[in-house]
Coordinates of C-alpha atoms in Angstrom, one line a residue:
M21 CA -19.5 19.8 38.0
A22 CA -22.0 17.7 36.1
S23 CA -25.0 19.7 37.4
G24 CA -23.4 23.0 36.3
I25 CA -22.7 21.7 32.9
R26 CA -26.2 20.3 32.7
R27 CA -27.8 23.7 33.3
R28 CA -25.6 25.4 30.8
L29 CA -26.0 22.6 28.3
M30 CA -29.8 22.7 28.5
A31 CA -29.8 26.4 28.1
A32 CA -27.6 26.1 25.0
T33 CA -29.6 23.3 23.4
L34 CA -32.9 25.0 24.1
G35 CA -31.7 28.0 22.1
R36 CA -31.1 30.6 24.8
R37 CA -28.7 32.6 22.6
A38 CA -25.7 30.4 23.4
P39 CA -23.0 30.7 20.6
V40 CA -22.3 27.6 18.4
A41 CA -18.8 27.3 19.8
T42 CA -20.2 27.3 23.3
T43 CA -22.7 24.6 22.5
R44 CA -20.0 22.4 21.0
A45 CA -17.7 23.0 24.0
L46 CA -20.5 22.2 26.4
F47 CA -21.2 18.9 24.6
L48 CA -17.5 17.9 24.9
A49 CA -17.6 18.8 28.6
A50 CA -20.8 16.9 29.0
H51 CA -19.3 13.8 27.4
A52 CA -16.4 13.9 29.7
A53 CA -18.5 14.4 32.8
S54 CA -21.5 12.3 32.1
N55 CA -22.5 10.1 29.1
P56 CA -26.2 10.5 29.9
L57 CA -25.7 14.3 29.3
A58 CA -24.3 13.5 25.9
R59 CA -27.4 11.4 25.2
R60 CA -29.6 14.3 26.3
M61 CA -27.8 16.7 23.9
K62 CA -28.1 14.1 21.1
A63 CA -31.8 14.2 21.6
R64 CA -31.9 18.0 21.5
L65 CA -29.5 18.6 18.6
G66 CA -30.2 15.6 16.5
I67 CA -28.1 12.5 15.9
G68 CA -26.0 14.1 13.1
A69 CA -24.7 17.0 15.1
A70 CA -23.9 14.8 18.1
M71 CA -22.0 12.3 16.0
F72 CA -20.0 15.2 14.5
A73 CA -19.0 16.3 18.0
M74 CA -18.3 12.8 19.1
A75 CA -15.9 12.4 16.2
S76 CA -13.7 15.2 17.6
I77 CA -13.5 13.4 20.9
G78 CA -12.5 10.1 19.5
S79 CA -9.8 11.6 17.3
D80 CA -8.0 13.2 20.3
A81 CA -7.7 9.8 22.0
R82 CA -5.9 7.8 19.2
A83 CA -3.9 4.8 20.3
D84 CA -0.6 6.5 19.3
G85 CA -1.5 9.4 21.6
K86 CA -0.6 12.0 18.9
R87 CA -2.8 14.9 17.9
H88 CA -2.6 15.2 14.1
N89 CA -2.7 19.0 13.4
V90 CA -3.9 19.2 9.8
S91 CA -6.3 22.1 9.6
F92 CA -9.4 22.1 7.4
E93 CA -8.0 25.1 5.5
V94 CA -4.9 23.0 4.6
L95 CA -7.1 20.0 3.8
S96 CA -9.3 22.1 1.5
G97 CA -6.3 23.0 -0.7
Q98 CA -5.9 19.4 -2.0
D99 CA -2.4 20.3 -3.0
S100 CA 1.3 19.6 -2.2
L101 CA 1.0 21.6 1.1
M102 CA -1.8 19.2 2.2
S103 CA 0.2 16.1 1.3
T104 CA 3.3 17.4 3.1
S105 CA 1.2 18.2 6.2
I106 CA -0.4 14.8 6.3
I107 CA 2.9 13.1 5.9
Q108 CA 4.4 15.1 8.8
A109 CA 1.4 14.2 10.9
F110 CA 1.3 10.5 10.2
E111 CA 4.8 9.4 9.2
S112 CA 5.5 8.0 12.7
T113 CA 2.5 5.8 12.7
E114 CA 2.7 2.1 11.8
K115 CA -0.4 2.1 9.7
F116 CA 0.7 5.0 7.5
N117 CA 4.1 3.5 6.8
L118 CA 2.5 0.1 6.0
V119 CA 0.2 1.7 3.4
A120 CA 3.0 4.0 2.0
E121 CA 5.4 1.0 1.6
K122 CA 2.7 -1.0 -0.2
T123 CA 1.9 1.9 -2.4
T124 CA 5.5 2.5 -3.3
K125 CA 6.0 -1.1 -4.5
A126 CA 2.8 -0.9 -6.6
I127 CA 3.8 2.3 -8.2
L128 CA 7.3 1.1 -9.1
Q129 CA 5.9 -2.1 -10.5
R130 CA 3.4 -0.3 -12.6
D131 CA 6.1 2.1 -13.8
R132 CA 8.3 -0.8 -14.9
E133 CA 5.4 -2.4 -16.8
D134 CA 4.5 0.9 -18.5
S135 CA 8.1 1.5 -19.5
E136 CA 8.3 -1.9 -21.0
Q137 CA 5.1 -1.4 -23.0
L138 CA 6.2 2.0 -24.2
Q139 CA 9.6 0.7 -25.3
K140 CA 7.8 -2.0 -27.3
G141 CA 5.7 0.6 -29.0
V142 CA 8.8 2.7 -29.7
D143 CA 10.7 -0.3 -31.1
F144 CA 7.7 -1.1 -33.4
A145 CA 7.7 2.5 -34.6
I146 CA 11.4 2.1 -35.4
T147 CA 10.7 -1.0 -37.5
K148 CA 8.1 1.0 -39.4
K149 CA 10.8 3.7 -40.0
L150 CA 8.6 6.4 -38.4
I151 CA 11.3 7.4 -35.9
P152 CA 15.1 6.9 -35.9
S153 CA 16.7 4.0 -34.1
S154 CA 19.1 6.4 -32.4
V155 CA 18.6 9.9 -31.3
K156 CA 21.0 12.6 -30.1
L157 CA 19.9 13.3 -26.5
D158 CA 20.2 16.7 -24.9
P159 CA 21.5 16.7 -21.3
V160 CA 18.9 16.1 -18.6
T161 CA 19.0 18.3 -15.5
K162 CA 18.1 16.4 -12.4
I163 CA 16.2 18.3 -9.7
S164 CA 15.7 16.9 -6.2
V165 CA 12.2 17.5 -5.0
T166 CA 12.8 16.1 -1.6
G167 CA 11.3 18.5 1.0
K168 CA 10.4 21.1 -1.6
T169 CA 7.1 22.6 -2.6
A170 CA 5.9 22.7 -6.2
S171 CA 6.7 26.4 -6.2
E172 CA 10.3 25.9 -5.2
V173 CA 10.8 23.1 -7.8
A174 CA 9.2 25.3 -10.5
K175 CA 11.6 28.2 -9.6
E176 CA 14.6 26.0 -10.0
I177 CA 13.5 25.0 -13.4
I178 CA 12.8 28.6 -14.4
N179 CA 16.3 29.5 -13.3
G180 CA 17.6 27.1 -15.9
L181 CA 15.6 28.5 -18.8
G182 CA 17.2 31.9 -19.3
S183 CA 15.7 34.0 -22.1
A184 CA 13.8 31.1 -23.5
V185 CA 10.9 32.0 -21.1
R186 CA 10.2 35.1 -23.1
R187 CA 10.4 33.7 -26.6
G188 CA 8.7 30.3 -26.1
C189 CA 10.2 26.8 -25.7
V190 CA 9.5 23.2 -25.0
I191 CA 10.1 22.0 -21.4
T192 CA 10.0 18.2 -20.7
L193 CA 9.5 16.8 -17.3
Q194 CA 10.3 13.1 -16.6
G195 CA 10.6 11.0 -13.5
L196 CA 8.9 8.2 -11.6
S197 CA 5.2 8.4 -10.9
G198 CA 4.7 10.3 -7.7
T199 CA 7.6 12.7 -8.0
G200 CA 5.3 15.5 -8.8
K201 CA 5.6 16.0 -12.5
G202 CA 1.9 17.0 -13.0
T203 CA 1.9 19.3 -10.0
T204 CA 5.1 21.0 -11.1
A205 CA 3.8 21.4 -14.7
A206 CA 0.7 23.0 -13.3
M207 CA 2.8 25.4 -11.2
L208 CA 5.0 26.3 -14.1
K209 CA 1.9 27.0 -16.2
R210 CA 0.7 29.5 -13.5
I211 CA 4.1 31.2 -13.3
L212 CA 5.3 31.3 -16.9
P213 CA 3.9 33.8 -19.4
N214 CA 2.0 32.2 -22.3
A215 CA 2.5 28.6 -21.1
I216 CA 0.4 25.5 -21.8
T217 CA 0.5 21.9 -20.8
W218 CA 0.4 19.3 -23.6
S219 CA -1.4 15.9 -23.4
N220 CA -0.2 13.1 -25.6
G221 CA -3.1 11.2 -24.2
N222 CA -5.6 13.1 -26.3
I223 CA -3.8 12.3 -29.5
F224 CA -3.9 8.6 -28.6
R225 CA -7.6 8.9 -27.8
S226 CA -8.3 10.7 -31.1
L227 CA -6.6 7.9 -33.1
T228 CA -8.5 5.3 -31.1
L229 CA -11.8 7.1 -31.8
L230 CA -11.0 7.0 -35.6
A231 CA -9.9 3.3 -35.4
T232 CA -13.1 2.2 -33.6
T233 CA -15.2 4.3 -35.9
Y234 CA -13.6 2.6 -39.0
A235 CA -14.1 -0.8 -37.4
E236 CA -17.8 -0.1 -36.8
H237 CA -18.4 1.3 -40.3
K238 CA -16.6 -1.6 -42.1
G239 CA -17.7 -4.4 -39.7
V240 CA -14.2 -5.5 -39.0
S241 CA -12.2 -6.1 -35.8
L242 CA -10.1 -3.4 -34.2
E243 CA -6.9 -5.3 -35.2
E244 CA -8.0 -5.1 -38.8
A245 CA -8.6 -1.3 -38.4
I246 CA -5.1 -0.5 -37.2
T247 CA -2.9 -1.5 -40.1
P248 CA 0.0 0.8 -40.9
K249 CA -1.8 2.1 -44.0
L250 CA -5.0 2.9 -42.1
L251 CA -3.1 4.5 -39.2
A252 CA -1.4 6.8 -41.7
S253 CA -4.9 7.8 -43.0
Y254 CA -6.1 8.5 -39.5
C255 CA -3.1 10.8 -38.9
E256 CA -4.2 12.7 -42.0
M257 CA -7.5 13.3 -40.3
L258 CA -5.9 15.1 -37.4
E259 CA -4.8 18.7 -37.8
F260 CA -3.1 21.0 -35.3
G261 CA -3.6 24.7 -35.6
K262 CA -5.7 27.7 -34.5
F263 CA -9.4 27.2 -34.4
N264 CA -11.9 29.7 -33.0
G265 CA -8.9 31.9 -32.0
K266 CA -7.0 29.2 -30.0
F267 CA -4.7 26.3 -30.7
D268 CA -6.5 23.0 -30.8
V269 CA -6.5 19.6 -32.6
R270 CA -9.2 19.0 -35.2
I271 CA -10.5 15.6 -35.9
K272 CA -12.1 15.5 -39.4
G273 CA -12.9 12.3 -41.1
L274 CA -15.1 9.2 -41.0
G275 CA -18.1 11.4 -40.2
H276 CA -16.4 13.3 -37.4
D277 CA -15.7 17.0 -37.4
L278 CA -14.6 17.7 -33.8
L279 CA -12.2 19.9 -31.7
V280 CA -10.4 18.0 -29.1
S281 CA -10.8 20.7 -26.5
E282 CA -14.6 20.4 -26.8
V283 CA -14.8 16.6 -26.7
C284 CA -11.9 15.5 -24.5
N285 CA -14.3 14.7 -21.7
T286 CA -17.1 13.3 -23.8
A287 CA -16.4 11.5 -27.1
L288 CA -12.8 10.8 -26.3
K289 CA -13.8 9.3 -22.9
D290 CA -16.5 7.1 -24.4
P291 CA -16.2 3.5 -23.1
K292 CA -15.5 2.1 -26.6
V293 CA -12.6 4.5 -26.9
V294 CA -11.2 4.0 -23.4
K295 CA -11.2 0.2 -23.5
N296 CA -9.3 0.2 -26.8
I297 CA -6.7 2.8 -26.0
P298 CA -4.0 0.3 -24.9
T299 CA -4.3 -1.7 -28.1
V300 CA -4.1 1.4 -30.4
A301 CA -1.4 3.1 -28.3
G302 CA 0.8 0.0 -28.6
V303 CA 1.1 0.5 -32.4
T304 CA 0.9 4.3 -32.7
Q305 CA 3.9 5.6 -30.6
G306 CA 5.7 6.7 -33.8
E307 CA 2.6 8.4 -35.3
V308 CA 2.0 10.3 -32.0
I309 CA 5.6 11.4 -31.6
N310 CA 5.7 12.8 -35.1
F311 CA 2.4 14.6 -34.7
V312 CA 3.5 16.1 -31.4
K313 CA 6.8 17.3 -32.8
D314 CA 5.0 19.2 -35.6
A315 CA 2.5 20.7 -33.1
L316 CA 5.3 21.8 -30.8
K317 CA 7.1 23.5 -33.6
I318 CA 4.0 25.6 -34.4
L319 CA 3.5 26.5 -30.8
T320 CA 7.0 27.6 -30.1
E321 CA 7.2 29.6 -33.3
N322 CA 4.2 31.5 -31.9
G323 CA 6.0 32.3 -28.6
V324 CA 4.2 29.6 -26.6
T325 CA 6.0 27.7 -23.8
V326 CA 4.9 24.1 -23.9
L327 CA 5.1 21.9 -20.8
L328 CA 5.4 18.2 -21.7
E329 CA 5.5 15.6 -18.9
G330 CA 5.8 11.9 -19.5
R331 CA 8.0 8.9 -19.8
E332 CA 11.7 8.9 -20.9
E333 CA 11.0 6.4 -23.7
T334 CA 8.9 8.9 -25.7
L335 CA 10.4 12.2 -24.4
N336 CA 13.8 11.1 -25.8
H337 CA 12.4 11.7 -29.2
I338 CA 11.4 15.3 -28.5
R339 CA 14.4 17.6 -29.2
T340 CA 14.7 20.4 -26.6
P341 CA 17.6 21.7 -24.5
Y342 CA 15.2 22.2 -21.6
R343 CA 14.9 18.6 -20.2
F344 CA 14.4 18.0 -16.5
E345 CA 14.0 14.9 -14.4
L346 CA 12.4 15.1 -10.9
V347 CA 14.1 12.8 -8.4
L348 CA 13.7 11.8 -4.7
E349 CA 16.6 10.8 -2.5
D350 CA 14.2 8.5 -0.5
I351 CA 12.1 6.5 -2.9
N352 CA 9.6 5.6 -0.2
V353 CA 8.4 9.3 -0.3
I354 CA 6.6 8.3 -3.5
G355 CA 4.3 6.0 -1.6
Q356 CA 3.9 8.5 1.3
R357 CA 2.8 11.2 -1.1
R358 CA 0.3 9.1 -2.9
A359 CA -1.1 7.7 0.4
A360 CA -1.4 11.3 1.7
Q361 CA -3.2 12.4 -1.4
R362 CA -5.7 9.6 -1.1
M363 CA -6.2 10.2 2.6
G364 CA -6.7 13.9 2.1
A365 CA -9.2 13.4 -0.8
Q366 CA -11.3 10.9 1.1
A367 CA -11.3 12.9 4.3
F368 CA -12.2 16.1 2.5
N369 CA -15.1 14.4 0.7
A370 CA -16.3 12.9 3.9
L371 CA -16.4 16.2 5.7
M372 CA -17.9 18.0 2.8
S373 CA -20.8 15.4 2.7
Q374 CA -21.7 16.6 6.3
K375 CA -21.7 20.2 5.4
S376 CA -25.4 20.8 5.0
F377 CA -26.5 19.9 8.5
M378 CA -23.3 19.9 10.6
W379 CA -21.6 23.0 9.7
K380 CA -24.6 25.2 10.6
I381 CA -24.2 24.1 14.2
F382 CA -20.4 23.7 14.6
G383 CA -18.9 25.8 11.9
T384 CA -16.0 24.5 9.7
P385 CA -14.4 21.3 11.1
S386 CA -11.8 21.6 13.7
D387 CA -8.3 20.0 13.6
S388 CA -9.7 17.2 15.7
Q389 CA -12.5 16.5 13.3
V390 CA -10.1 16.6 10.4
A391 CA -7.8 14.1 12.2
A392 CA -10.8 11.8 12.8
A393 CA -11.6 11.8 9.0
L394 CA -8.0 11.2 8.1
N395 CA -7.7 8.3 10.5
K396 CA -10.8 6.8 9.1
A397 CA -9.5 7.1 5.6
L398 CA -6.3 5.5 6.6
D399 CA -8.1 2.6 8.3
E400 CA -10.0 1.9 5.1
M401 CA -6.8 2.0 3.1
V402 CA -5.1 -0.5 5.4
K403 CA -7.9 -3.0 4.7
E404 CA -7.4 -2.9 0.9

């Protein structure tokens, strides 16, 4: 057997018109029959190509004895289908469950801390009489996302909107981190006519930019630049409306004349802004809530459907009859989803980094090679 494989292997590696798939198959056969043959092919094809083929061998012989069938096409999607596929492939493994459990605990702890901080900000806004101490809440429709795709969840939400889809409305999405609020909002934006997603984060960043600019101009500390009077003046420097034919937020004051859509990834992501956002956000919940309410009124009056996802503490102050909460029957799925997302991203990036010299020989990665990359990503996560 070895001698037959040797002749065909040499013919392939010397370029005698053997197809790529044949060359790869011969290498795998050579590895099984004779390690020296694999070394010979390594010399002919180059170390990179040989290592790529070796990866597919190793991934088929995992300790758990299970072949993880996640295709490269699914991995490339980097979406909910990818996450679901990875969970189905790895949920019976000890390592994945360990990482998922640890991730769930970390997410829940961070959610609790974030909620506490948000509530402090809301309470502070109430003391400043920017928002009422009690609000009349519209009912919240709970939607189970267990075992459902983002498309299926989005369709359930749309079924509860009625004619509002045509005239424009505000849809709020709340729920624990990892329940798919962002993914669902993105899917709704694709399906619904004239729909946009709204980011409160950009308003906090805009106020932070103005506060840090004032502190620099006056030579004072950030704390001295965020008094109630100064914060009120910063809000006057923000305007929501149509600019250059589209809805946007304009920042005009303290030497700035910017549109948020044009600087959201530059000036608003400047290190001096990013590091000071928590401090400014802690004292501007009321200001942001009121700014957002005014902007939402303008948008809906113009027939726009606004998708607003966030925390219950702030969403409670946005009046709309279209309030939804995404829930999971099994809370551990939160950690599984996040772990699967991280595994998928790391595996995809690793395979893409090999594209230039490996894919020319072997074509797009096989299921086995995807499994090897996913297992490597999981191993690295276990060590964290």
